Short mmCIF file of C-alpha atoms (C1' of nucleotides) in Angstrom, two decimals:
data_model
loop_
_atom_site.label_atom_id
_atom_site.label_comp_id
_atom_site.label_asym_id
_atom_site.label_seq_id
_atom_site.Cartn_x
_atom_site.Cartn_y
_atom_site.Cartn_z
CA UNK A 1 0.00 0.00 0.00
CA UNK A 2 2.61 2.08 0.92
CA UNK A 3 4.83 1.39 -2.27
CA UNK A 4 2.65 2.78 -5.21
CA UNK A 5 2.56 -0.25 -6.84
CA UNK A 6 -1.33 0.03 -7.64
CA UNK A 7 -1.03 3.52 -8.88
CA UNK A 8 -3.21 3.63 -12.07
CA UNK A 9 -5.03 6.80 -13.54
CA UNK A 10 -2.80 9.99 -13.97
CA UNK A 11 0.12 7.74 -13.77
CA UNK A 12 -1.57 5.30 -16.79
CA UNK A 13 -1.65 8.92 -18.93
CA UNK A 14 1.64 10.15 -17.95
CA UNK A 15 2.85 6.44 -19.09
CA UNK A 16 2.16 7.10 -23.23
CA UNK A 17 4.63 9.26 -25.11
CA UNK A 18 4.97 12.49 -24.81
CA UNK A 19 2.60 13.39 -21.99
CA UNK A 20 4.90 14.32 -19.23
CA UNK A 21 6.55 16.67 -21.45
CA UNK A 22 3.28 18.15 -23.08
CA UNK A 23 2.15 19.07 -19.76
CA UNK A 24 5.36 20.79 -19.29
CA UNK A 25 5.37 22.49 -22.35
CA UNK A 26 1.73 23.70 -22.15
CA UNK A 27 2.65 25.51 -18.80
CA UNK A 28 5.52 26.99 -20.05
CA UNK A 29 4.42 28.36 -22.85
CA UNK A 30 0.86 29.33 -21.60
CA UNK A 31 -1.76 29.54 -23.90
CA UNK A 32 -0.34 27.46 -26.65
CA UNK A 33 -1.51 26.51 -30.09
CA UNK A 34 -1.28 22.87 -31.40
CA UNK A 35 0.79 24.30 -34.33
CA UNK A 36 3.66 25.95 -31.84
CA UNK A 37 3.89 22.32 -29.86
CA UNK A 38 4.32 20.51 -33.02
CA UNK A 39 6.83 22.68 -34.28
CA UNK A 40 8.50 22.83 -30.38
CA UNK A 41 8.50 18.78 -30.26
CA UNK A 42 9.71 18.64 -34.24
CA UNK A 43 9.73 15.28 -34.46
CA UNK A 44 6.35 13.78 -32.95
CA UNK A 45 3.47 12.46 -35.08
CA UNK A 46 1.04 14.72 -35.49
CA UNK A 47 -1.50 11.77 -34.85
CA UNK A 48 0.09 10.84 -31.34
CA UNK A 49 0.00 14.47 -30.51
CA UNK A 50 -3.10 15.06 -30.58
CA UNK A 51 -4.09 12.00 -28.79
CA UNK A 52 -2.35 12.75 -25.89
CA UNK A 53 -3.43 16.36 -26.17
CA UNK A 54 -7.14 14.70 -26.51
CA UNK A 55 -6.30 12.51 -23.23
CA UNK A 56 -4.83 15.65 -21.02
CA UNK A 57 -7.64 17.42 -21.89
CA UNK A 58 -10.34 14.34 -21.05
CA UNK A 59 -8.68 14.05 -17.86
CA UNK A 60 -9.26 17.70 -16.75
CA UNK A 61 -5.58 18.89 -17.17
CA UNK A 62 -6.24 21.06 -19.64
CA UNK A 63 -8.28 23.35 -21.32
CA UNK A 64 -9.19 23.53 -25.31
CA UNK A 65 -10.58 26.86 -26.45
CA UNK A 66 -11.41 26.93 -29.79
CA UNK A 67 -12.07 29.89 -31.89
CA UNK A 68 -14.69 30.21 -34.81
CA UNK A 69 -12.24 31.62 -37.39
CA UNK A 70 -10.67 30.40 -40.73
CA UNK A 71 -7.88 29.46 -40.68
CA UNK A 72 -8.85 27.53 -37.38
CA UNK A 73 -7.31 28.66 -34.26
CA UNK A 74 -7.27 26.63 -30.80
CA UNK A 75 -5.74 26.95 -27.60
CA UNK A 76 -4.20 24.76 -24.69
CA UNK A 77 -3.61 26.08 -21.39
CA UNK A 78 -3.22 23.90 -17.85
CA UNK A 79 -6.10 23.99 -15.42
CA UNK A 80 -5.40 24.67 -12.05
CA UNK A 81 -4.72 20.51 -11.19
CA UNK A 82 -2.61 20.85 -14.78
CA UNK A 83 -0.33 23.41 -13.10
CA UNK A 84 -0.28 21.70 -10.06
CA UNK A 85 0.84 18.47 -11.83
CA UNK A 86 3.14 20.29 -13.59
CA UNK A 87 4.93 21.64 -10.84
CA UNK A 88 5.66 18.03 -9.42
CA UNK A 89 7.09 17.23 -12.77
CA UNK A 90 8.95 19.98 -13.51
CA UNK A 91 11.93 18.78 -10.58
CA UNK A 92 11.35 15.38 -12.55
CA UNK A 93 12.15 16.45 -16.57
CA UNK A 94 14.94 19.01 -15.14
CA UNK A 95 16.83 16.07 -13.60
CA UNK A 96 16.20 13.92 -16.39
CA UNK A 97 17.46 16.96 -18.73
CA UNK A 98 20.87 17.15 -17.02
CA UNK A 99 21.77 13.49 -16.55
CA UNK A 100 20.82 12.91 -20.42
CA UNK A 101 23.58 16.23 -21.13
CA UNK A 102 26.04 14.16 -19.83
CA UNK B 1 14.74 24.28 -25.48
CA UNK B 2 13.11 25.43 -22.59
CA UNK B 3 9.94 23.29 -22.89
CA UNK B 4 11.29 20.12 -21.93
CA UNK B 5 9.87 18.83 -25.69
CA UNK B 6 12.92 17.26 -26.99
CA UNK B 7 13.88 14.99 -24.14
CA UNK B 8 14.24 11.74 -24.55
CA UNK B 9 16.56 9.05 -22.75
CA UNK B 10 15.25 8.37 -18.92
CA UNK B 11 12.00 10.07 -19.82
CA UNK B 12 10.72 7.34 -22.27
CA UNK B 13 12.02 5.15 -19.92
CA UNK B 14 9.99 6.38 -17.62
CA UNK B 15 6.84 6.58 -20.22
CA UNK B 16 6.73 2.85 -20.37
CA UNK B 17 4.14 0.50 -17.65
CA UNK B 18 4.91 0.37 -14.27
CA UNK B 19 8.16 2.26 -14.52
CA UNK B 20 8.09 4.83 -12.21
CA UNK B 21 6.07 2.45 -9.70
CA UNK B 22 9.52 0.32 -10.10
CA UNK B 23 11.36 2.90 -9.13
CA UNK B 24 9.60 4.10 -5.91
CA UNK B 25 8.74 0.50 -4.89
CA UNK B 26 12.38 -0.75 -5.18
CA UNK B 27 13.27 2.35 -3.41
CA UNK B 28 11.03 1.83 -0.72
CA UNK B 29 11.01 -2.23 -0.05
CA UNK B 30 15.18 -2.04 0.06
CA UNK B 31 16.86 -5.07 -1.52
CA UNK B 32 13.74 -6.42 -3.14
CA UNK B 33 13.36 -9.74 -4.52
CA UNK B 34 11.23 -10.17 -8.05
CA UNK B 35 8.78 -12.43 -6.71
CA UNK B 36 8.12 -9.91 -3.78
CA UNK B 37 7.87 -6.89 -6.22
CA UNK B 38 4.83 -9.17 -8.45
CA UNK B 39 3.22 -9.84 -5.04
CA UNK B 40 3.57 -6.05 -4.45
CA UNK B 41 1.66 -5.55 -7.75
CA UNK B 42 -0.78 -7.78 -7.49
CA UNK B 43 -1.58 -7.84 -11.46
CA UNK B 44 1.45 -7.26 -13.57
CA UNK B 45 2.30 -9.49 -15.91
CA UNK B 46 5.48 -11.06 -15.50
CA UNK B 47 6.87 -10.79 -18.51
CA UNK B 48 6.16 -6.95 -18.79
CA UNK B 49 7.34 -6.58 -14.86
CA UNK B 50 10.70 -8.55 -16.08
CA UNK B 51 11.38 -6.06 -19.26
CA UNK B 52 10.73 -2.81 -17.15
CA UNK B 53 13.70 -4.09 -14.81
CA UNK B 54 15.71 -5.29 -17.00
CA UNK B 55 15.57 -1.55 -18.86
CA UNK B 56 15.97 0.07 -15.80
CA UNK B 57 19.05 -2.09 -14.62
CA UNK B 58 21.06 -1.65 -18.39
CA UNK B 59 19.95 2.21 -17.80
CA UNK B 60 21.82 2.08 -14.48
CA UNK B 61 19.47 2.99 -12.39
CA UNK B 62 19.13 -0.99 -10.58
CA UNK B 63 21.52 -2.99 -9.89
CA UNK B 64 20.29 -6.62 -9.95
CA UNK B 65 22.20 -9.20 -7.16
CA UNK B 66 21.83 -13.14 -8.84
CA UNK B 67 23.05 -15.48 -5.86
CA UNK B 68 23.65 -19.05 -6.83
CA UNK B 69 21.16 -20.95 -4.70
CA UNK B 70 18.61 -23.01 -5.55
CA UNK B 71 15.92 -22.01 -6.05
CA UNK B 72 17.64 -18.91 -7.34
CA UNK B 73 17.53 -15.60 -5.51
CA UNK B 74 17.46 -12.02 -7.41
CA UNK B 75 17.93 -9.09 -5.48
CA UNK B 76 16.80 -6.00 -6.92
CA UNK B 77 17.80 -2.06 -5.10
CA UNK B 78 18.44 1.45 -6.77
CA UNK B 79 21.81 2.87 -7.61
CA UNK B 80 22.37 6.49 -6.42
CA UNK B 81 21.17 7.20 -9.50
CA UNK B 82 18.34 5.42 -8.94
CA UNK B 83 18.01 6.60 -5.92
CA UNK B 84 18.10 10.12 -7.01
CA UNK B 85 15.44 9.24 -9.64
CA UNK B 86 12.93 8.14 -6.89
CA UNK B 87 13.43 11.21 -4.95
CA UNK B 88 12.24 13.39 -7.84
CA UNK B 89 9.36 10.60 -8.73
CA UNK B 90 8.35 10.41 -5.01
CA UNK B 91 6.05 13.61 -4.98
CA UNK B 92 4.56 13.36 -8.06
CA UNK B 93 3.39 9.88 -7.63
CA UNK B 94 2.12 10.90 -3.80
CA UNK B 95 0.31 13.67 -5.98
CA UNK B 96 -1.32 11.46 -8.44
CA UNK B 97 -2.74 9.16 -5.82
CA UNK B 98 -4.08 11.81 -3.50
CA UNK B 99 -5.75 12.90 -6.70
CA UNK B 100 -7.43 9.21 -7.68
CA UNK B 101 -8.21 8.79 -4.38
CA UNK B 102 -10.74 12.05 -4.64
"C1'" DG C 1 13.91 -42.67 -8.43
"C1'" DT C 2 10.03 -40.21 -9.55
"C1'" DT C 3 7.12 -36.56 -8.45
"C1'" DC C 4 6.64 -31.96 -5.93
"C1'" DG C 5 7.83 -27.43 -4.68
"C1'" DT C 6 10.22 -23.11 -5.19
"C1'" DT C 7 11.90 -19.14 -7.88
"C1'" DA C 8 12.77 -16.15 -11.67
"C1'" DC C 9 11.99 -15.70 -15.42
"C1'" DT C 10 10.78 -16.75 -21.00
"C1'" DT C 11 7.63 -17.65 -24.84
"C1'" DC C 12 3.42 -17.12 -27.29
"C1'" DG C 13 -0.56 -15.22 -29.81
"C1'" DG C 14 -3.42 -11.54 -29.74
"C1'" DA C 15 -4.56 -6.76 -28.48
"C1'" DC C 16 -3.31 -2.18 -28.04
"C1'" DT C 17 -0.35 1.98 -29.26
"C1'" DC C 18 2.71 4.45 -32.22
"C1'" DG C 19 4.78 6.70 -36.41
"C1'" DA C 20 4.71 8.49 -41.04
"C1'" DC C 21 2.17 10.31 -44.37
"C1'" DA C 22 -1.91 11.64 -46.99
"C1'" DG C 23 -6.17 13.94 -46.81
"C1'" DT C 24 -10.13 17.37 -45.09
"C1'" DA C 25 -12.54 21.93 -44.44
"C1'" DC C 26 -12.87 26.75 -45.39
"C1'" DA C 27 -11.93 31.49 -46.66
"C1'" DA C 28 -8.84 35.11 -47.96
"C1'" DG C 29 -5.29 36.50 -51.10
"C1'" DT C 30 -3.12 36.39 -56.27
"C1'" DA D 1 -8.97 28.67 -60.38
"C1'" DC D 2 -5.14 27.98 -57.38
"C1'" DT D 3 -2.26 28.39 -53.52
"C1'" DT D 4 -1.77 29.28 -48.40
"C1'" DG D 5 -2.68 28.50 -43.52
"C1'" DT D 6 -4.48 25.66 -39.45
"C1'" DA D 7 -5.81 21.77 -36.81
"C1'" DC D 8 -6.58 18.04 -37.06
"C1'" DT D 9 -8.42 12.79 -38.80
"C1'" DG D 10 -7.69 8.26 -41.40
"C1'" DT D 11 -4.99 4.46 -42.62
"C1'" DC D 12 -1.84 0.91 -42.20
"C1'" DG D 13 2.45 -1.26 -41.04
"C1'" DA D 14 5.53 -1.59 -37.10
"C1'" DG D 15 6.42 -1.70 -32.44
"C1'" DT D 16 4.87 -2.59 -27.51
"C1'" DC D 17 2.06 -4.73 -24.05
"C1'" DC D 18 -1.05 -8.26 -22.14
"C1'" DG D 19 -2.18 -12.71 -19.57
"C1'" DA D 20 -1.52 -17.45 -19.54
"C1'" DA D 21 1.33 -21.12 -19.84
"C1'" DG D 22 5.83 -23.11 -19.97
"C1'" DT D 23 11.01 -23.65 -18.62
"C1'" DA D 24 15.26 -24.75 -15.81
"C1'" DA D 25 17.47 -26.07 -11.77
"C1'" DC D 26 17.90 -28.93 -7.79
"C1'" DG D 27 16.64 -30.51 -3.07
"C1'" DA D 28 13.17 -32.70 -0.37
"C1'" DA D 29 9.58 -35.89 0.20
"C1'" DC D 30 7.47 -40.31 -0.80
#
DNA sequence: GTTCGTTACTTCGGACTCGACAGTACAAGT
DNA sequence: ACTTGTACTGTCGAGTCCGAAGTAACGAAC
């Protein structure tokens, strides 16, 4: 009980690519568009992205807004638990950031 | 660069099932044998239990102690590395169940 | 001396997830 | 007409994960 072993739920999502970092990103560059990630990630699938945007966003992490206009514009930005995740992961990614450097 | 988007290296690592639960549980049950760790899960499956520590172990951040008894022993425990890891993952996983136990 | 128990894994077929790339909708600009 | 810009969705082959069952080794029990 003690050991986290039957963690599921936020830990399940933050176990598929790319979501510990979109969270991350989304907070640091506040109200984002998908464009801007894409082009910040550069090599992610455009497909996976937007699943795991889809899946944040399901699990109340984040906010879409989405504007009537053409071209289409939307907008991610971290709720209030989003920000508070974010903050617990941000000591995470920064030590897995300098170990990787070396 | 400052987004955290292109890391890779421990992170995917860590994006793969029951990794960071590994990490923490190994950190917390000391010296930890496998059999103990599936107990401790409950309802891995072996053979995905058996990959996550062998990648964690070639990623340095296990060591794993074989003693030549029969039947055969297996000691799993975290490096400093590991250890260092799981002090980082510690919070955020205490997060994440305060937040699926609401 | 054959079966039983213990442990730490593999192996297997099928299911799920991912990546790359092509395609969609719509209007303004040329 | 045709291109440009945006945020995706669809498809399909490849990679990853799943649970169940099997393997190896040897000592102890019968």
């Amino acid at each position: 009980m003690e050991c986290y072993c039957q963690l599921e739920g936020v830990v399940d999502l933050l176990s598929r690519k790319y979501a510990m970092q979109v969270v991350c990103a989304v907070g640091l560059l506040g109200p984002v568009r998908y464009g801007e990630l894409e082009d910040a990630f550069g090599e992610v699938s455009s497909s996976t992205l937007s699943a795991r945007l889809e899946d944040l966003t399901d699990a109340g992490l984040l906010v879409r807004e989405r504007y009537d206009e053409i071209p289409p514009r939307v907008e991610y930005e971290l709720t209030d638990e989003g920000e508070a995740l974010r903050e617990h992961l941000d000591p995470l990614l920064r030590w897995a950031e300098s170990r990787d450097l070396e």
